[in-house]
Coordinates of C-alpha atoms in Angstrom, one line a residue:
M1 CA 43.8 -4.3 13.1
D2 CA 44.8 -3.2 16.6
L3 CA 47.4 -4.9 18.8
R4 CA 44.9 -6.9 20.9
A5 CA 43.5 -8.5 17.8
E6 CA 47.0 -9.4 16.5
L7 CA 47.9 -11.0 19.8
L8 CA 44.7 -12.9 20.0
K9 CA 45.3 -14.5 16.6
S10 CA 48.6 -16.0 17.7
I11 CA 47.3 -17.0 21.2
W12 CA 44.4 -18.8 19.5
Y13 CA 46.9 -21.0 17.6
A14 CA 48.7 -21.7 20.9
F15 CA 45.4 -22.6 22.7
T16 CA 44.2 -24.9 19.9
A17 CA 47.7 -26.6 19.8
L18 CA 47.2 -27.4 23.5
D19 CA 43.8 -28.8 22.8
V20 CA 45.0 -32.3 22.0
E21 CA 41.6 -34.0 22.0
K22 CA 40.0 -31.2 19.9
S23 CA 37.3 -30.8 22.5
G24 CA 37.6 -27.0 22.7
K25 CA 39.1 -27.3 26.2
V26 CA 42.7 -27.3 27.7
S27 CA 43.9 -28.5 31.0
K28 CA 44.6 -25.9 33.7
S29 CA 48.2 -26.9 34.1
Q30 CA 48.9 -26.3 30.4
L31 CA 47.1 -22.9 30.5
K32 CA 49.1 -22.0 33.6
V33 CA 52.4 -22.7 31.7
L34 CA 51.0 -20.8 28.6
S35 CA 50.1 -17.8 30.7
H36 CA 53.5 -17.8 32.4
N37 CA 55.2 -17.8 29.1
L38 CA 52.9 -15.0 27.8
Y39 CA 53.9 -12.9 30.9
T40 CA 57.5 -13.4 30.0
V41 CA 57.5 -12.6 26.2
L42 CA 55.0 -9.7 26.6
C43 CA 57.2 -8.2 29.4
I44 CA 54.3 -8.1 31.8
P45 CA 55.0 -8.3 35.6
H46 CA 54.1 -11.8 36.8
D47 CA 51.1 -12.1 39.1
P48 CA 51.4 -15.6 40.6
V49 CA 48.6 -15.0 43.1
A50 CA 46.1 -14.3 40.4
L51 CA 47.5 -17.1 38.3
E52 CA 47.1 -19.7 41.1
E53 CA 43.7 -18.3 42.1
H54 CA 42.3 -18.5 38.6
F55 CA 43.8 -21.9 37.8
R56 CA 43.4 -23.6 41.2
D57 CA 43.0 -27.4 41.1
D58 CA 39.9 -27.7 43.2
D59 CA 37.7 -27.0 40.2
D60 CA 36.7 -30.0 38.0
G61 CA 37.7 -30.4 34.4
P62 CA 39.7 -28.4 31.8
V63 CA 39.0 -24.8 30.7
S64 CA 37.4 -23.8 27.4
S65 CA 38.5 -20.8 25.3
Q66 CA 35.5 -18.8 26.6
G67 CA 36.5 -19.7 30.2
Y68 CA 40.1 -18.6 29.6
M69 CA 39.3 -15.3 27.9
P70 CA 38.3 -13.3 31.0
Y71 CA 41.7 -14.1 32.6
L72 CA 43.5 -13.4 29.4
N73 CA 41.8 -10.1 28.9
K74 CA 42.1 -8.9 32.5
Y75 CA 45.6 -10.0 33.5
I76 CA 47.5 -10.1 30.2
L77 CA 46.0 -8.2 27.3
D78 CA 44.8 -5.3 29.3
K79 CA 48.4 -4.8 30.6
V80 CA 50.2 -5.1 27.3
E81 CA 51.9 -1.9 26.1
E82 CA 52.8 -1.5 22.5
G83 CA 56.6 -1.2 22.0
A84 CA 57.4 -2.6 25.4
F85 CA 58.0 -6.1 24.1
V86 CA 59.4 -7.8 20.9
K87 CA 56.5 -8.9 18.8
E88 CA 58.7 -11.4 17.0
N89 CA 59.5 -13.3 20.2
F90 CA 55.8 -13.5 21.1
D91 CA 55.0 -14.9 17.6
E92 CA 57.9 -17.4 17.9
L93 CA 56.4 -18.7 21.2
C94 CA 53.0 -19.2 19.7
W95 CA 54.5 -20.6 16.5
T96 CA 56.6 -23.1 18.4
L97 CA 53.5 -24.4 20.3
T98 CA 51.3 -24.8 17.2
A99 CA 54.0 -25.9 14.7
K100 CA 54.9 -29.0 16.8
K101 CA 51.4 -30.3 16.4
N102 CA 50.1 -28.9 13.0
Y103 CA 53.1 -28.1 10.7
K104 CA 54.2 -31.2 8.8
P105 CA 57.0 -30.4 6.3
D106 CA 58.4 -33.0 4.0
R107 CA 60.4 -35.6 6.1
N108 CA 62.8 -36.1 3.2
G109 CA 63.9 -32.5 3.4
N110 CA 62.3 -31.6 0.0
S111 CA 60.2 -28.7 1.5
I112 CA 60.3 -25.5 -0.5
V113 CA 60.5 -23.3 2.5
S114 CA 62.6 -23.7 5.7
H115 CA 61.2 -23.8 9.2
Q116 CA 62.1 -20.1 9.7
D117 CA 60.5 -19.1 6.4
A118 CA 57.4 -21.1 7.5
F119 CA 57.3 -19.1 10.7
K120 CA 57.4 -15.8 8.7
L121 CA 54.7 -17.1 6.3
W122 CA 52.6 -18.0 9.4
C123 CA 53.1 -14.4 10.7
L124 CA 52.1 -13.0 7.2
F125 CA 49.1 -15.3 7.2
N126 CA 47.9 -14.0 10.6
F127 CA 48.3 -10.4 9.5
L128 CA 46.3 -11.0 6.3
S129 CA 43.7 -13.4 7.7
E130 CA 40.1 -12.4 8.5
D131 CA 39.2 -11.3 12.0
R132 CA 37.0 -14.3 12.7
Y133 CA 37.7 -17.7 14.0
P134 CA 38.7 -20.3 12.9
L135 CA 41.3 -18.1 11.1
V136 CA 41.3 -18.3 7.3
M137 CA 42.7 -16.2 4.5
V138 CA 40.4 -15.3 1.7
P139 CA 41.5 -16.2 -1.9
D140 CA 42.1 -12.5 -2.7
E141 CA 44.6 -12.2 0.2
V142 CA 46.2 -15.5 -0.8
E143 CA 46.7 -14.2 -4.3
Y144 CA 48.0 -10.9 -3.0
L145 CA 50.6 -12.5 -0.7
L146 CA 51.8 -15.0 -3.4
K147 CA 52.1 -12.1 -5.9
K148 CA 54.2 -10.1 -3.5
I149 CA 56.5 -13.0 -2.9
C150 CA 56.8 -13.7 -6.7
T151 CA 57.3 -10.0 -7.4
A152 CA 60.2 -10.0 -4.9
M153 CA 61.8 -12.8 -6.9
N154 CA 61.0 -11.1 -10.2
V155 CA 58.8 -13.9 -11.4
E156 CA 55.1 -13.9 -12.4
L157 CA 52.4 -15.8 -10.5
N158 CA 50.2 -18.1 -12.6
S159 CA 46.8 -16.8 -11.5
C160 CA 44.9 -19.4 -13.5
E161 CA 46.7 -22.3 -11.8
L162 CA 46.0 -20.6 -8.4
D163 CA 42.3 -20.3 -9.3
D164 CA 42.2 -23.9 -10.2
Y165 CA 43.8 -24.9 -6.9
L166 CA 41.5 -22.7 -4.9
S167 CA 38.4 -24.1 -6.7
Q168 CA 39.3 -27.6 -5.5
E169 CA 38.7 -26.5 -1.8
P170 CA 35.5 -27.7 -0.1
Q171 CA 32.3 -26.0 -1.1
G172 CA 31.5 -24.4 2.3
Q173 CA 35.0 -23.1 3.0
V174 CA 35.5 -19.4 2.4
G175 CA 39.4 -19.5 2.4
L176 CA 42.6 -21.4 3.3
T177 CA 43.8 -22.2 6.8
V178 CA 47.4 -21.5 7.5
W179 CA 48.3 -25.2 7.3
Q180 CA 46.6 -25.5 3.9
F181 CA 48.5 -22.4 2.8
L182 CA 51.9 -23.8 3.9
D183 CA 51.1 -27.2 2.3
M184 CA 50.3 -25.3 -0.9
V185 CA 53.6 -23.4 -0.8
N186 CA 55.6 -26.5 0.1
S187 CA 54.0 -28.4 -2.8
G188 CA 56.1 -26.3 -5.2
R189 CA 53.1 -25.9 -7.5
F190 CA 53.6 -22.2 -7.8
L191 CA 57.4 -21.9 -7.1
R192 CA 58.8 -24.4 -9.6
G193 CA 62.4 -24.1 -10.5
I194 CA 63.2 -21.5 -7.9
E195 CA 66.0 -22.1 -5.4
Q196 CA 65.2 -22.2 -1.7
E197 CA 67.6 -19.3 -1.0
A198 CA 65.7 -17.0 -3.4
I199 CA 62.4 -18.0 -1.8
S200 CA 63.8 -17.3 1.6
M201 CA 65.1 -13.9 0.6
A202 CA 61.7 -13.1 -1.0
V203 CA 59.9 -14.2 2.2
E204 CA 62.2 -12.2 4.3
E205 CA 61.7 -9.1 2.2
V206 CA 57.9 -9.4 2.3
Y207 CA 58.0 -10.1 6.0
Q208 CA 60.0 -7.0 6.7
E209 CA 57.7 -4.9 4.4
V210 CA 54.4 -6.2 5.8
I211 CA 55.1 -7.2 9.4
E212 CA 57.9 -4.9 10.4
D213 CA 56.5 -2.0 8.3
V214 CA 59.7 -1.4 6.4
L215 CA 58.6 0.9 3.6
K216 CA 62.1 1.1 1.9
Q217 CA 65.5 -0.3 2.6
A218 CA 68.8 -0.7 0.6
S219 CA 69.1 -4.4 -0.5
S220 CA 72.4 -4.2 -2.4
P221 CA 75.7 -2.3 -2.3
H222 CA 74.4 -0.1 -5.1
G223 CA 71.4 0.9 -2.9
Y224 CA 73.5 2.5 -0.1
L225 CA 73.0 6.3 0.3
W226 CA 75.5 8.9 1.1
K227 CA 74.6 11.1 4.1
R228 CA 76.2 14.5 5.0
G229 CA 77.2 15.0 8.7
Q230 CA 75.8 17.8 10.7
L231 CA 79.0 18.9 12.5
R232 CA 81.9 17.8 10.3
R233 CA 79.9 18.2 7.1
N234 CA 81.6 15.2 5.5
W235 CA 79.8 12.6 3.4
S236 CA 79.5 9.0 4.8
E237 CA 78.0 5.9 3.1
R238 CA 75.1 4.5 5.2
W239 CA 72.6 1.7 4.9
F240 CA 69.1 3.2 5.3
M241 CA 65.8 1.6 6.4
L242 CA 62.5 3.5 6.3
K243 CA 59.5 2.8 8.5
P244 CA 56.3 4.9 8.7
S245 CA 57.6 6.9 11.7
V246 CA 61.4 6.8 11.4
L247 CA 64.2 6.7 8.9
S248 CA 67.1 4.8 10.5
Y249 CA 70.6 4.4 9.1
Y250 CA 73.3 1.9 9.9
M251 CA 76.9 1.2 9.1
S252 CA 76.0 -1.9 7.0
E253 CA 73.1 -3.9 6.0
E254 CA 73.6 -6.3 9.0
R255 CA 72.1 -3.5 11.1
K256 CA 74.5 -4.3 14.0
E257 CA 75.7 -0.7 14.5
K258 CA 73.0 1.9 14.3
K259 CA 74.4 5.4 13.5
G260 CA 71.2 7.4 14.0
S261 CA 67.6 7.9 13.0
I262 CA 65.3 10.6 11.6
V263 CA 62.0 10.9 13.3
L264 CA 59.2 11.7 10.8
D265 CA 56.0 13.5 11.4
K266 CA 53.4 15.4 9.5
H267 CA 55.6 18.6 9.5
C268 CA 58.5 17.0 7.7
C269 CA 59.1 17.3 4.0
V270 CA 61.5 15.9 1.4
E271 CA 63.0 18.0 -1.4
V272 CA 65.2 17.3 -4.4
L273 CA 68.5 19.3 -4.4
P274 CA 70.8 20.2 -7.3
D275 CA 74.1 18.5 -7.7
R276 CA 77.0 20.1 -5.8
D277 CA 80.2 19.3 -4.0
G278 CA 80.9 16.4 -6.4
K279 CA 77.7 14.7 -5.3
R280 CA 74.8 14.0 -7.7
C281 CA 71.2 12.8 -7.3
M282 CA 70.9 14.8 -4.0
F283 CA 67.8 15.2 -1.9
C284 CA 67.1 16.3 1.7
V285 CA 64.7 15.5 4.5
K286 CA 63.6 18.6 6.5
T287 CA 62.3 18.1 10.0
S288 CA 61.3 20.8 12.5
S289 CA 64.9 20.8 14.0
R290 CA 67.3 19.8 11.2
T291 CA 67.7 19.3 7.5
Y292 CA 69.3 16.0 6.4
E293 CA 71.1 15.9 3.1
M294 CA 71.6 12.7 1.2
S295 CA 72.8 11.5 -2.2
A296 CA 71.6 8.5 -4.1
S297 CA 73.5 6.4 -6.7
D298 CA 71.3 7.3 -9.5
T299 CA 68.1 9.3 -10.4
R300 CA 65.9 6.2 -10.1
Q301 CA 67.1 5.5 -6.5
R302 CA 66.6 9.1 -5.6
Q303 CA 63.0 9.0 -6.9
E304 CA 62.2 5.8 -5.1
W305 CA 63.5 7.1 -1.8
T306 CA 61.8 10.5 -2.1
L307 CA 58.5 8.8 -2.9
A308 CA 58.8 6.3 -0.1
I309 CA 59.7 9.1 2.4
Q310 CA 56.7 11.2 1.2
T311 CA 54.5 8.1 1.7
A312 CA 55.7 7.8 5.3
I313 CA 55.1 11.5 5.9
R314 CA 51.6 11.2 4.4
L315 CA 50.9 8.2 6.8
Q316 CA 52.0 10.4 9.7
A317 CA 49.8 13.2 8.6
E318 CA 46.8 10.9 8.3
G319 CA 47.5 9.4 11.7
K320 CA 48.2 5.9 10.3
K321 CA 50.9 3.7 11.9
S322 CA 51.2 1.1 9.2
L323 CA 50.9 1.3 5.4
H324 CA 50.0 -2.3 5.0
K325 CA 47.3 -2.2 7.7
D326 CA 45.8 0.7 5.8
L327 CA 46.1 -1.2 2.5
K328 CA 44.6 -4.3 4.1
Q329 CA 41.7 -2.3 5.4
K330 CA 41.2 -0.8 1.9
R331 CA 41.3 -4.2 0.3
R332 CA 38.8 -5.5 2.9
E333 CA 36.6 -2.5 2.1
Q334 CA 36.9 -3.2 -1.6
R335 CA 35.9 -6.9 -1.0
E336 CA 33.0 -5.7 1.1
Q337 CA 32.0 -3.4 -1.7
R338 CA 32.3 -6.2 -4.2
E339 CA 30.2 -8.4 -1.9
Q340 CA 27.7 -5.5 -1.6
R341 CA 27.8 -5.1 -5.4
K342 CA 27.3 -8.8 -5.8
A343 CA 24.4 -8.8 -3.3
A344 CA 23.0 -5.7 -5.1
K345 CA 23.5 -7.5 -8.4
E346 CA 21.7 -10.6 -7.1
E347 CA 19.0 -8.4 -5.6
E348 CA 18.8 -6.6 -9.0
T349 CA 18.6 -10.0 -10.7
Q350 CA 15.9 -11.0 -8.3
R351 CA 14.1 -7.7 -8.9
L352 CA 14.5 -8.2 -12.7
K353 CA 13.1 -11.7 -12.3
Q354 CA 10.2 -10.2 -10.3
L355 CA 9.8 -7.6 -13.0
Q356 CA 9.8 -10.3 -15.6
E357 CA 7.2 -12.3 -13.6
E358 CA 5.2 -9.1 -13.2
K359 CA 5.6 -8.4 -16.9
E360 CA 4.3 -12.0 -17.7
R361 CA 1.5 -11.5 -15.2
K362 CA 0.7 -8.1 -16.8
L363 CA 0.7 -9.8 -20.2
Q364 CA -1.6 -12.5 -18.9
E365 CA -3.8 -9.8 -17.5
L366 CA -3.7 -8.0 -20.8
E367 CA -4.6 -11.2 -22.6
L368 CA -7.4 -11.7 -20.1
L369 CA -8.5 -8.0 -20.7
K370 CA -8.3 -8.5 -24.5
E371 CA -10.3 -11.7 -24.1
A372 CA -12.8 -9.9 -21.8
Q373 CA -12.9 -7.1 -24.3
R374 CA -13.6 -9.5 -27.1
Q375 CA -16.3 -11.2 -25.1
A376 CA -17.7 -7.8 -24.1
E377 CA -17.7 -6.8 -27.8
I378 CA -19.4 -10.1 -28.7
L379 CA -21.9 -9.6 -26.0
L380 CA -22.3 -6.0 -27.0
Q381 CA -22.9 -7.0 -30.6
E382 CA -25.3 -9.6 -29.5
E383 CA -27.1 -7.2 -27.2
E384 CA -27.1 -4.5 -29.9
Q385 CA -28.5 -7.0 -32.4
R386 CA -31.1 -8.2 -30.0
R387 CA -32.1 -4.7 -29.1
R388 CA -32.1 -3.8 -32.9
Q389 CA -34.4 -6.9 -33.5
Q390 CA -36.6 -5.9 -30.6
H391 CA -36.6 -2.3 -31.9
E392 CA -37.5 -3.5 -35.4
E393 CA -40.1 -5.8 -34.1
M394 CA -41.5 -3.1 -31.8
Q395 CA -41.4 -0.7 -34.7
R396 CA -43.2 -3.2 -36.9
T397 CA -45.8 -3.8 -34.2
L398 CA -46.3 0.0 -33.8
E399 CA -46.6 0.4 -37.5
I400 CA -49.2 -2.4 -37.6
Q401 CA -51.0 -0.8 -34.7
L402 CA -50.7 2.6 -36.3
R403 CA -52.1 1.2 -39.6
E404 CA -54.9 -0.5 -37.6
A405 CA -55.5 2.8 -35.8
E406 CA -55.5 4.6 -39.1
Q407 CA -57.9 2.0 -40.6
A408 CA -60.1 2.2 -37.5
R409 CA -60.0 6.0 -37.7
A410 CA -60.8 5.9 -41.5
S411 CA -63.6 3.4 -40.8
M412 CA -64.9 5.6 -38.0
Q413 CA -64.7 8.6 -40.2
A414 CA -66.6 6.7 -42.9
E415 CA -69.1 5.6 -40.4
M416 CA -69.3 9.2 -39.1
V417 CA -69.8 10.4 -42.7
L418 CA -72.5 7.8 -43.1
K419 CA -74.1 8.8 -39.8
E420 CA -73.9 12.4 -40.8
A421 CA -75.5 11.6 -44.1
E422 CA -78.1 9.6 -42.3
A423 CA -78.6 12.5 -39.9
E424 CA -78.9 14.8 -42.9
R425 CA -81.5 12.6 -44.4
Q426 CA -83.3 12.5 -41.1
R427 CA -83.2 16.3 -40.9
K428 CA -84.5 16.4 -44.5
R429 CA -87.1 13.9 -43.5
I430 CA -88.0 16.0 -40.5
L431 CA -88.2 19.0 -42.7
E432 CA -90.3 17.0 -45.1
L433 CA -92.5 15.9 -42.2
E434 CA -92.8 19.5 -41.0
A435 CA -93.7 20.5 -44.5
M436 CA -96.1 17.6 -44.6
Q437 CA -97.5 18.7 -41.3
E438 CA -98.1 22.1 -42.6
R439 CA -99.8 20.6 -45.6
L440 CA -101.8 18.4 -43.3
Q441 CA -102.8 21.4 -41.2
E442 CA -103.8 23.0 -44.4
A443 CA -105.7 19.8 -45.3
L444 CA -107.3 19.8 -41.8
Q445 CA -108.3 23.3 -42.4
Q446 CA -109.7 22.1 -45.7
E447 CA -111.3 19.1 -44.0
V448 CA -113.0 21.3 -41.6
K449 CA -115.3 21.9 -44.3
A450 CA -115.7 18.2 -44.9
R451 CA -116.7 16.2 -41.8
Q452 CA -116.9 13.0 -43.5
D453 CA -113.3 13.2 -44.5
E454 CA -112.3 14.5 -41.1
E455 CA -112.3 11.2 -39.3
A456 CA -110.3 9.6 -42.0
V457 CA -108.0 12.6 -42.1
R458 CA -107.7 12.5 -38.2
Y459 CA -107.1 8.8 -38.4
A460 CA -104.4 9.3 -41.0
Q461 CA -103.1 12.3 -39.1
A462 CA -102.9 10.2 -35.9
R463 CA -101.2 7.4 -37.7
L464 CA -98.7 9.9 -39.3
L465 CA -98.1 11.5 -35.9
A466 CA -97.4 8.1 -34.3
E467 CA -95.0 7.3 -37.1
E468 CA -93.5 10.7 -36.7
E469 CA -93.0 10.2 -33.0
E470 CA -91.5 6.8 -33.6
K471 CA -89.2 8.3 -36.2
L472 CA -88.3 11.1 -33.8
K473 CA -87.5 8.6 -31.1
Q474 CA -85.3 6.7 -33.5
L475 CA -83.6 9.9 -34.5
M476 CA -82.9 10.8 -30.9
K477 CA -81.6 7.3 -30.3
L478 CA -79.4 7.6 -33.3
K479 CA -78.1 10.9 -32.1
E480 CA -77.3 9.4 -28.7
E481 CA -75.6 6.4 -30.2
Q482 CA -73.7 8.8 -32.5
E483 CA -72.5 10.9 -29.5
E484 CA -71.6 7.8 -27.5
Y485 CA -69.7 6.4 -30.5
I486 CA -67.9 9.7 -31.0
I487 CA -66.9 9.7 -27.2
K488 CA -65.7 6.1 -27.5
T489 CA -63.7 6.9 -30.6
Q490 CA -62.1 9.9 -28.8
R491 CA -61.2 7.6 -25.8
E492 CA -59.7 5.0 -28.1
K493 CA -57.7 7.7 -29.8
Q494 CA -56.4 8.8 -26.4
V495 CA -55.5 5.2 -25.4
L496 CA -53.7 4.7 -28.7
K497 CA -51.9 8.0 -28.2
Q498 CA -50.8 7.0 -24.6
E499 CA -49.6 3.6 -25.9
M500 CA -47.6 5.4 -28.6
E501 CA -46.0 7.7 -26.0
N502 CA -45.2 4.6 -23.8
K503 CA -43.6 2.9 -26.8
N504 CA -41.6 6.0 -27.5
K505 CA -40.4 6.2 -23.9
C506 CA -39.3 2.5 -24.0
L507 CA -37.5 3.2 -27.3
E508 CA -35.7 6.2 -25.7
E509 CA -34.7 4.1 -22.7
A510 CA -33.3 1.4 -25.0
Q511 CA -31.3 4.1 -26.9
K512 CA -29.9 5.4 -23.5
Q513 CA -28.9 1.9 -22.5
L514 CA -27.2 1.4 -25.8
E515 CA -25.3 4.7 -25.4
E516 CA -24.2 3.5 -21.9
V517 CA -22.9 0.3 -23.3
R518 CA -21.0 2.2 -25.9
V519 CA -19.5 4.5 -23.2
N520 CA -18.5 1.4 -21.2
R521 CA -16.8 0.0 -24.2
Q522 CA -14.9 3.2 -24.8
R523 CA -13.8 3.1 -21.1
V524 CA -12.6 -0.5 -21.4
D525 CA -10.7 0.6 -24.6
Q526 CA -9.0 3.4 -22.6
D527 CA -8.1 0.9 -19.8
V528 CA -6.6 -1.4 -22.4
M529 CA -4.5 1.5 -23.9
A530 CA -3.4 2.5 -20.3
A531 CA -2.3 -1.1 -19.7
Q532 CA -0.4 -1.1 -23.0
R533 CA 1.4 2.1 -22.0
K534 CA 2.3 0.6 -18.6
L535 CA 3.6 -2.5 -20.5
R536 CA 5.7 -0.4 -22.7
Q537 CA 7.0 1.5 -19.7
A538 CA 7.8 -1.8 -17.9
S539 CA 9.7 -2.9 -21.1
T540 CA 11.7 0.3 -21.1
N541 CA 12.6 -0.1 -17.4
V542 CA 13.6 -3.7 -18.0
K543 CA 15.9 -2.6 -20.9
H544 CA 17.3 0.1 -18.6
W545 CA 18.1 -2.3 -15.8
N546 CA 19.5 -4.8 -18.2
V547 CA 22.0 -2.1 -19.3
Q548 CA 22.8 -1.3 -15.6
M549 CA 23.2 -5.0 -14.9
N550 CA 25.6 -5.4 -17.8
R551 CA 27.6 -2.5 -16.5
L552 CA 27.8 -4.1 -13.0
M553 CA 28.7 -7.5 -14.4
H554 CA 32.2 -6.2 -15.6
P555 CA 34.6 -7.4 -12.9
I556 CA 37.1 -4.9 -11.3
G557 CA 40.4 -6.6 -11.8
P558 CA 43.5 -5.7 -9.8
G559 CA 46.0 -3.3 -11.3
D560 CA 48.8 -4.5 -13.4
K561 CA 51.8 -5.4 -11.5
R562 CA 55.1 -3.9 -12.8
T563 CA 58.1 -5.9 -12.0
N564 CA 61.4 -4.3 -10.9
T565 CA 64.4 -5.8 -12.6
S566 CA 66.9 -3.8 -10.6
G567 CA 66.3 -5.7 -7.3
G568 CA 65.7 -4.2 -3.9
V569 CA 62.8 -4.1 -1.6
F570 CA 61.1 -1.3 -3.6
A571 CA 60.5 -3.9 -6.3
G572 CA 57.7 -5.2 -4.2
Y573 CA 56.5 -1.8 -3.0
Q574 CA 56.0 -0.1 -6.4
P575 CA 53.4 -2.7 -7.8
L576 CA 51.6 -2.3 -4.5
L577 CA 51.2 1.4 -5.0
S578 CA 50.1 0.8 -8.6
Q579 CA 47.5 -1.7 -7.3
R580 CA 46.3 0.8 -4.7
D581 CA 46.0 3.6 -7.2
S582 CA 44.1 1.5 -9.7
S583 CA 41.8 0.2 -7.0
L584 CA 41.1 3.7 -5.8
K585 CA 40.3 4.9 -9.3

């Protein structure tokens, strides 16, 4: 969080405090006074011409926050220089304006925190609040701040009671406002049985650690360090205070008389020294120009100071000015990662739901395919039975026709045999007639001798010749009929043979269609098997994502807080390091 954002948060409270009617606008006279005070506390040279020009009274109506921002950015915030003013004075100005209107402690004097402690809690709230307006502090940061205060008092925060309290907030609110936070602290719900002085000391300790970037300081007489002088080389007891960029030391913990400071950068280092010259638990801080030797009261104090100084050197090496700004950014990134994981989990849940719906749809499609397959099998069986019946009927018809053709052929053959026998008789008859003709010729020759018998013989011969011609005509006619019948029989045999070939072709086509139906049924079976494989693969994917989802559902809790029973500011710092390390892991 940069300086401009920090200043804007406090100025926002001052602006809203001046907005008495809660209309989002403030009168120009009040903004003029506010701007003049901001010039003073931020140590910016006054520009009365720009002030009067911007807030001249010839314009109508008050000014909104959007209307005040251009002047605030151009004439105030753009001219602010970090380190040129006292940040605490600036915060006290904005707190004074907003507390008069919004902070309402117990009128009977039963408030848990004093007015000064409320101011420090307000500063801590601004530091830990989100960078969006209206300013709120998310539940994670509320728990973090309360835990640091409780840790400074060596007490444990009741997280369950805090969760119950936060769950009672309105549904659409994403965090606590500063006034809700101060009311919660003043209610004594989380600080029962603790004296106001202890609370004030804890708030002061957390304020110095978070707001003033004090990484380590001596909080008791036993926490003083001995420092060896550079010229006289004598040992002096000093009260040290460590910030990210400097290690300062004073005569006493009131910090009225500063004796010196050690500027820290990335080239500095801290080393543990062996005991000598009657001093124990020694260590030194090496800078580019000098080595500072110090002695702690015990080994634990030395370890705490060396770790704190190493942390400050690490921050300088990483180019970071504040440990808690870095920790806040990391906590914010962790929250964003949790939100992303939550969104990913919801997306995964939605995707699993879609997969389940897809699975159900696939199952329905599979059932439809099975039903279609059953219907196809039934139709195939019916078609096959119908074709079999047609084939059997056709076969019976063909057999009947073949039997009839065989009978016709047998009858034709019998008729042909009869005709041939008749022809044979006719040939024999012809031969007999020829023989008879020869005998008649012989008889004629014999009748030459007898003229009386000649006429009778000629008459008989003529009659026999007529009969013979008639018989010959009948024989020729029979031969023609026989030939015609033979030709007709051959034609009928060809027609029967053609019909048998046509029937065989129809039978072959029916067999081919039956084979195609069987191939189609095999293809449908293969499609069903493929759908079953896809179903099994989808089930496997669902189980896999269920495992992944179960892994993601385990919450990432904060690291255990280790309380420090020895007192001191480092009692609040050591659990913070443990929390950071556990979060990074």
